[in-house]
Coordinates of C-alpha atoms and ligand atoms in Angstrom, one line a residue:
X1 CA -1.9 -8.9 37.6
X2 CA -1.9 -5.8 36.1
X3 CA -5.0 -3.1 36.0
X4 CA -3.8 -3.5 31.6
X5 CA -3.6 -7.4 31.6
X6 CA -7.1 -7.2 34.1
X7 CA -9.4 -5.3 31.5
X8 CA -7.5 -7.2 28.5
X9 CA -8.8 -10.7 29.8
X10 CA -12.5 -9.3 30.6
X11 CA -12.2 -7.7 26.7
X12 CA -10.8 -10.7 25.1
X13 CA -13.4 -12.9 27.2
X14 CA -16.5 -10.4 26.4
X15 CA -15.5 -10.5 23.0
X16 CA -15.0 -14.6 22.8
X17 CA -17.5 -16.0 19.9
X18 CA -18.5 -12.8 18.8
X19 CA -15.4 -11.3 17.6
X20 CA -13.9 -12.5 13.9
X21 CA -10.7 -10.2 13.7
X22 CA -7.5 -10.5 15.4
X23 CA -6.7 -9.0 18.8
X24 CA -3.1 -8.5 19.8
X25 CA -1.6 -8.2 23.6
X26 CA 0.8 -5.3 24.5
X27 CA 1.6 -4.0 20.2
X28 CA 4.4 -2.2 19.7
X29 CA 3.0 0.7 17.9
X30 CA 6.2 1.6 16.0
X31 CA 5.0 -1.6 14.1
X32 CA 2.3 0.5 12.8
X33 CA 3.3 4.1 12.3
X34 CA 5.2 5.5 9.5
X35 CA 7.5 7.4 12.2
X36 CA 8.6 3.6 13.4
X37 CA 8.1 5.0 16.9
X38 CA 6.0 4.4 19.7
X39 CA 5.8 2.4 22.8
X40 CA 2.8 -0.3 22.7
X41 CA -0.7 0.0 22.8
X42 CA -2.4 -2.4 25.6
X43 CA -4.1 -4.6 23.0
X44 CA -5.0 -3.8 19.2
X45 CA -7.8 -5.4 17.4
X46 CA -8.5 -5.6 13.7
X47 CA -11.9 -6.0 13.2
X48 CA -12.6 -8.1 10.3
X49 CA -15.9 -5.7 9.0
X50 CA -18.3 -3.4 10.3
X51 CA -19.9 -5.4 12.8
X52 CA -17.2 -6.7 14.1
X53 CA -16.2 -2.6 14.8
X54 CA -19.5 -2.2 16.3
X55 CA -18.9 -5.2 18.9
X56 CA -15.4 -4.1 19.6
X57 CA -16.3 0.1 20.1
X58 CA -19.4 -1.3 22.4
X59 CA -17.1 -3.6 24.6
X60 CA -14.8 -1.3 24.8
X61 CA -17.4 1.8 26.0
X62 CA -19.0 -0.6 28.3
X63 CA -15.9 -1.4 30.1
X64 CA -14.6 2.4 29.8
X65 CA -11.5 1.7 28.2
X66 CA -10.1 4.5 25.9
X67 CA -9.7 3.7 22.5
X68 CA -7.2 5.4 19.5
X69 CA -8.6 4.5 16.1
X70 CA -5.4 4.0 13.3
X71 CA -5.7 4.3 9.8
X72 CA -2.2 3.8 8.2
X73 CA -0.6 6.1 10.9
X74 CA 1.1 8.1 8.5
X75 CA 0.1 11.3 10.4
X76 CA 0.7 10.3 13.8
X77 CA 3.5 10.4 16.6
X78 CA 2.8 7.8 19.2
X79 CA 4.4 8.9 22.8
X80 CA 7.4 6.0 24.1
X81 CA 4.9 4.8 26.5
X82 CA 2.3 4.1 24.1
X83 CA -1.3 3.8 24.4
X84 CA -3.0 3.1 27.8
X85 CA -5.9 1.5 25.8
X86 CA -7.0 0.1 22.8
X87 CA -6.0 0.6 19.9
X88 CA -8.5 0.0 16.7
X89 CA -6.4 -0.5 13.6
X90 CA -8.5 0.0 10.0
X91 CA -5.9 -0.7 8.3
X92 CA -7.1 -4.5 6.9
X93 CA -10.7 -4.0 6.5
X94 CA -12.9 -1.3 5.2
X95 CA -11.5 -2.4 1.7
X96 CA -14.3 -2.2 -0.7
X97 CA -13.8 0.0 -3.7
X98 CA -16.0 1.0 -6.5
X99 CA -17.4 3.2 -9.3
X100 CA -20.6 4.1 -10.5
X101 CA -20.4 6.9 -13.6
X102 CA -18.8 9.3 -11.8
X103 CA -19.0 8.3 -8.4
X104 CA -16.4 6.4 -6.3
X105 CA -17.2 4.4 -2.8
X106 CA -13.9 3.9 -0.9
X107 CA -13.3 1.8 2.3
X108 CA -12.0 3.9 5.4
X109 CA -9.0 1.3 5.6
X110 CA -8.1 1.6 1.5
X111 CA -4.5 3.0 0.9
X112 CA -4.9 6.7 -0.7
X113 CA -2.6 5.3 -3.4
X114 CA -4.9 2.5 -4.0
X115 CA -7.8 4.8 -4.5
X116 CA -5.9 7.0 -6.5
X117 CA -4.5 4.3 -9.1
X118 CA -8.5 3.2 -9.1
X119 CA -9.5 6.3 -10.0
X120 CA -7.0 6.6 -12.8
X121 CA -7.8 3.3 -14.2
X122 CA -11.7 4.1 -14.3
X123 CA -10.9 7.6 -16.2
X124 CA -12.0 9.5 -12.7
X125 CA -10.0 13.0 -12.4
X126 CA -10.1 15.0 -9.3
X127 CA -8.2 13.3 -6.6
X128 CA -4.6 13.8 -8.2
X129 CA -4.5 16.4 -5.4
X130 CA -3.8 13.3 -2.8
X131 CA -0.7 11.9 -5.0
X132 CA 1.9 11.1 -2.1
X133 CA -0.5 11.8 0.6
X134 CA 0.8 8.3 2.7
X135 CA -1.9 6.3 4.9
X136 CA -5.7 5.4 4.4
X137 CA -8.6 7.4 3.4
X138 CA -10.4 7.5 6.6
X139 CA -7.6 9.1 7.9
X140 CA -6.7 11.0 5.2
X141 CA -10.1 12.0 5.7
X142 CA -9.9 12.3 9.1
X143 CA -7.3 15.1 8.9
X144 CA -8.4 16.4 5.4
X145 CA -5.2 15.6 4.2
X146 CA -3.5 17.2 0.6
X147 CA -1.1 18.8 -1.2
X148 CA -0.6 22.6 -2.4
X149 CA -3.5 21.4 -4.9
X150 CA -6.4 20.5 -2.9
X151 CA -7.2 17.7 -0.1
X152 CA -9.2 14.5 -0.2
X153 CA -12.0 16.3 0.7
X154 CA -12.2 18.4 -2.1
X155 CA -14.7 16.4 -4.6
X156 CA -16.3 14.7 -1.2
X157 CA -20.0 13.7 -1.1
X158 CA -20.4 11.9 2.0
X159 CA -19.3 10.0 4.3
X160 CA -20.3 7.0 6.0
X161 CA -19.7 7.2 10.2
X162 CA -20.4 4.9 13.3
X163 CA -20.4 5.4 16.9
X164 CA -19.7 3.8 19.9
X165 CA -23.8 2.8 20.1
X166 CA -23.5 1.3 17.1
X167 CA -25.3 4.1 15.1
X168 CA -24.5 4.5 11.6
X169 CA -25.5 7.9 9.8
X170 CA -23.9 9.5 6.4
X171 CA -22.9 13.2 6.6
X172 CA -22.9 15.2 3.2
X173 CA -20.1 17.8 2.6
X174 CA -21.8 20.5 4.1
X175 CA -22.2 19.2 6.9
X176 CA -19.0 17.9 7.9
X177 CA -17.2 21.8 9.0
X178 CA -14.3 21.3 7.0
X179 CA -11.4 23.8 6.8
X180 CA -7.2 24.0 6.5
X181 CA -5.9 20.2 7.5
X182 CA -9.4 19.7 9.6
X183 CA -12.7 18.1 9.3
X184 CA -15.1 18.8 12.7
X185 CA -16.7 14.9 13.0
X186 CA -19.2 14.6 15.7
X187 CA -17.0 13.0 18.8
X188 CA -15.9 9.3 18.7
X189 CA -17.3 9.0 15.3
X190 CA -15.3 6.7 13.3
X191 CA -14.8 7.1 9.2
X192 CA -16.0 3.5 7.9
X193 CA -16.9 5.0 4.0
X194 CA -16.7 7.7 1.7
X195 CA -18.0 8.5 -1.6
X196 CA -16.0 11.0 -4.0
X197 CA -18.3 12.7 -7.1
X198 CA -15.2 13.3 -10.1
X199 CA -15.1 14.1 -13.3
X200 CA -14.5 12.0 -16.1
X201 CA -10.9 12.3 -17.7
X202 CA -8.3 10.8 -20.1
X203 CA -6.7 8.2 -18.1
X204 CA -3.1 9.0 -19.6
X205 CA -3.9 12.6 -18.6
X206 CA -4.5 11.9 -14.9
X207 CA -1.8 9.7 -14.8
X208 CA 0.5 12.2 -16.0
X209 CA -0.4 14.9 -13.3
X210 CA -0.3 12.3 -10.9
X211 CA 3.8 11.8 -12.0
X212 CA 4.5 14.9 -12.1
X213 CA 3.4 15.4 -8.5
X214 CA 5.3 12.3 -7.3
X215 CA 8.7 13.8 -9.2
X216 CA 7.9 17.0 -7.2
X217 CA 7.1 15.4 -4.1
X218 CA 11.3 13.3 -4.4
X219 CA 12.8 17.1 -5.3
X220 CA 11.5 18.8 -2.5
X221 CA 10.5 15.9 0.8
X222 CA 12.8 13.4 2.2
X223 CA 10.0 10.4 1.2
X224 CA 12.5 8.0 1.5
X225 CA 12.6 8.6 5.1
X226 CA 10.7 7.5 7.9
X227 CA 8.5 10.4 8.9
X228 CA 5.0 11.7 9.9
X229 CA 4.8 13.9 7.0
X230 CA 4.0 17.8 7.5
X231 CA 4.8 18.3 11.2
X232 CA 3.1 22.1 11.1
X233 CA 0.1 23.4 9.4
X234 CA 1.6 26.1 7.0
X235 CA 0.4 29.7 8.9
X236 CA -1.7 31.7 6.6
X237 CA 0.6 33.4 4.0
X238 CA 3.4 31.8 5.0
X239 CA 4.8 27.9 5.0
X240 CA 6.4 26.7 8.2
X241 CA 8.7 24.7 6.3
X242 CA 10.4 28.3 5.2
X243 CA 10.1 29.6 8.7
X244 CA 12.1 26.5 9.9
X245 CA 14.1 27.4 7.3
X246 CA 14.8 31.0 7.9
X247 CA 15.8 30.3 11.4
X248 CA 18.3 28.0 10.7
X249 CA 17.2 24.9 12.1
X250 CA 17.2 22.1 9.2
X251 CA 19.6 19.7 9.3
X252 CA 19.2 19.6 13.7
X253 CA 19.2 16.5 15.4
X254 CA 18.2 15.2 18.6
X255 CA 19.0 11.5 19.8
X256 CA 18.2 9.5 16.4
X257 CA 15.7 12.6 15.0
X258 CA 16.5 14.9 12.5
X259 CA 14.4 17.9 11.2
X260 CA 15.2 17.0 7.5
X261 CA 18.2 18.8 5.3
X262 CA 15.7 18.5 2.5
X263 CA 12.4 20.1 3.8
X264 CA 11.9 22.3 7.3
X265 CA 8.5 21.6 7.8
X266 CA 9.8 17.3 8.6
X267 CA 11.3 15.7 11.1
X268 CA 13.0 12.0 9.7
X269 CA 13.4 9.3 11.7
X270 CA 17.5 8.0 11.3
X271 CA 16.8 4.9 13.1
X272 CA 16.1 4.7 16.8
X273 CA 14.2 7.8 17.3
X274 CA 12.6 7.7 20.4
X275 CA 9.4 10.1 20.4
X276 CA 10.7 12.7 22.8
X277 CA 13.5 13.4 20.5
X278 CA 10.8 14.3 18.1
X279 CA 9.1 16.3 20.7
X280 CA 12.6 18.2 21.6
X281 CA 13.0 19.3 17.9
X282 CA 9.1 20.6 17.3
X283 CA 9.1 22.6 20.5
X284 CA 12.8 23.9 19.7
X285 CA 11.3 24.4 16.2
X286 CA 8.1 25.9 17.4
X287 CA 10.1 28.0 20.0
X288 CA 12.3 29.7 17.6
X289 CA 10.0 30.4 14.9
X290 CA 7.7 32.3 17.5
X291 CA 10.6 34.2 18.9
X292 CA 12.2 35.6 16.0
X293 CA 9.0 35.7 13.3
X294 CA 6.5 36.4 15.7
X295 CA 4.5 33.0 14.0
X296 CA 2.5 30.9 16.7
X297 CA 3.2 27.3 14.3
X298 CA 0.5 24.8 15.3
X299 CA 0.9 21.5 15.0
X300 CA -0.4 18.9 11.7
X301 CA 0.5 15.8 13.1
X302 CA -1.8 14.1 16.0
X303 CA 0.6 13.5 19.1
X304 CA -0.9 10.9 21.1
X305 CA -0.4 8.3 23.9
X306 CA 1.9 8.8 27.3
X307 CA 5.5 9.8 27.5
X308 CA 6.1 7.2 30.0
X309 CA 5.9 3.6 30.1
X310 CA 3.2 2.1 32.2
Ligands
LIG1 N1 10.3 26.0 1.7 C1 11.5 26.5 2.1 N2 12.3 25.7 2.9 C2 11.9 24.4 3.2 C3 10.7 24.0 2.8 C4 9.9 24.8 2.0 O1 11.9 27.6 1.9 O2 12.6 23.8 4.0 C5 9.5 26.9 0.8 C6 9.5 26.3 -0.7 O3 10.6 26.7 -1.4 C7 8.2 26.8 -1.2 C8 7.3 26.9 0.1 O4 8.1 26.8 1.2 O5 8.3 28.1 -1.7 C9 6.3 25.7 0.1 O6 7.0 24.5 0.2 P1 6.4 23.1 -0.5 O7 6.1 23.4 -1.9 O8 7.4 22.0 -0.2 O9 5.0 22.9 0.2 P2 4.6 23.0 1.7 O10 3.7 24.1 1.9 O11 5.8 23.0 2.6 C10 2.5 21.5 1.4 C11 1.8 20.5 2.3 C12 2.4 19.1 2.0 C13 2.3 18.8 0.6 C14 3.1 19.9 -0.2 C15 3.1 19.7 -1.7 C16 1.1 21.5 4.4 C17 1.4 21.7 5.9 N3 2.0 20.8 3.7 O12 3.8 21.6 1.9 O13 1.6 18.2 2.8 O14 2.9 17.5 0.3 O15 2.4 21.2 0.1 O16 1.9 19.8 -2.3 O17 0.0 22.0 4.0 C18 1.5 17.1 4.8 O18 0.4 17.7 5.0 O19 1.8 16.2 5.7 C19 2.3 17.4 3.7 C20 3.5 16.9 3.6

């Protein structure tokens, strides 16, 4: 038996009555990114609601197993030997949405485009800036995640968090550190709410901006394509999309990996991609960019799990 299949069992059996989600065995996590790549995760749960997080973080801290929280994994390249752990997956719970005058409450595991068309329908203007942003709003939040107009943080008044003990405790704006593509969350909390302050609008009018963005987003990204989205942060005065750009290096591939004809700053999955092609093209990218502009490019996405299989 395995050390993986060993602290599985004690999990599963810890967890026996108490647990009402789903826990899966050995996941492939290409299942559950938007790259399609990944190796597996040692076991996944979905926890049904917020107690059911609270009994699967404690299990897992009391056993000392590391755990990888996933929203939609839209912003996430998961190494080909996955994740020696377990993996939390958001991505069916935390679905509670709702308005009050101008205030919105949003589930960590609702779809950005979810809360987005909500907040259209209930006349709500100020979160047009996410239109096309892919994945849930906890991890939207997680990475404050945008577009050239703002991020999902933007019109943010708190957010709801929990911990591995179980504590809960809502942190306002302020007090969350945000900057460029970052939000600094006290360690292993985990985004379960978030409540958005707007302004109230025509809904034709934000319905509008939000198609416009969406026509810009086809013209210019290759959304059709399996991806991870924005693979740098754009350098300050400058986008690393150009910089790719500039040194010739759209259009390379690498195994089944491609940084994309249509935008520099994305690598597309063609179909078999393993996550070290991926690698191969960011650090060539990277590489190049830093020897002939002189711009240290640092990276968006989160790159997580081992290269090897276990
Ligand atoms: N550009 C090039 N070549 C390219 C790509 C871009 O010259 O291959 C130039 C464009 O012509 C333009 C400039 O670079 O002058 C900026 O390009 P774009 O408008 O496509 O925006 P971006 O800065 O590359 C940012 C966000 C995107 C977001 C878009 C649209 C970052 C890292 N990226 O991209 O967010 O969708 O604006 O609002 O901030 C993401 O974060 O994952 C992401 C995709």
């Amino acid at each position: 038996m395995t050390d993986t299949t060993a602290w599985s069992l004690r999990l599963t059996e810890r967890l026996q009555g108490k647990f009402r989600g789903q826990i899966l065995s050995r996941e492939p996590l290409n299942r559950h990114t938007y790259f399609r790549i990944g190796g597996p995760g040692d076991a996944m749960a979905f926890p049904a609601d917020l107690e059911d997080l609270k009994t699967v973080l404690a299990a897992a801290r009391h056993d000392g197993i590391p755990v990888l929280i996933l929203g939609g994994g839209s912003n996430m390249l998961v190494l080909d030997g996955g994740f020696r752990g377990l993996v939390i997956n958001l991505s069916r719970s935390f679905q509670e949405l709702s308005a009050a005058e101008e205030q919105i409450r949003c589930g960590a595991g609702v779809r950005t485009s979810r809360l987005l068309a909500f907040s259209a329908r209930a006349g709500l203007a100020g979160l047009e800036a996410v239109t096309g942003v892919p994945g849930t709003v906890g991890g939207a939040i997680h990475g404050n995640a945008g577009t050239h107009m703002g991020t999902i943080t933007d019109h943010l008044d708190w957010v709801r968090l929990v911990d591995d003990s179980g504590d809960e405790r809502c942190l306002s704006r302020r007090e969350l550190g945000i900057a460029y593509r970052h939000v600094a969350f006290p360690p292993g909390a985990v985004v379960i709410e978030a409540a958005h302050t707007l302004r109230r609008g025509a809904a034709s009018e934000i319905r509008r901006t939000i198609s416009g963005l969406l026509v810009r987003r086809h013209l210019t990204q290759p959304v059709e394509a399996r991806s991870a989205g924005c693979i740098f942060k754009n350098p300050s005065g400058d986008f690393a999309g150009r910089l790719v750009e500039q040194v010739g290096l759209k259009g390379l591939r690498r195994g089944g990996a491609q940084i994309s004809e249509r935008h520099g700053n994305f690598v597309v999955n063609l179909g078999g991609a393993a996550a070290q092609d991926v690698l191969w093209l960011i650090e060539r990218a990277a590489g190049e960019v830093e020897a002939r502009t002189g711009v240290a490019l640092e990276l968006e996405i989160q790159v997580v799990g081992s290269p090897c299989p276990a």
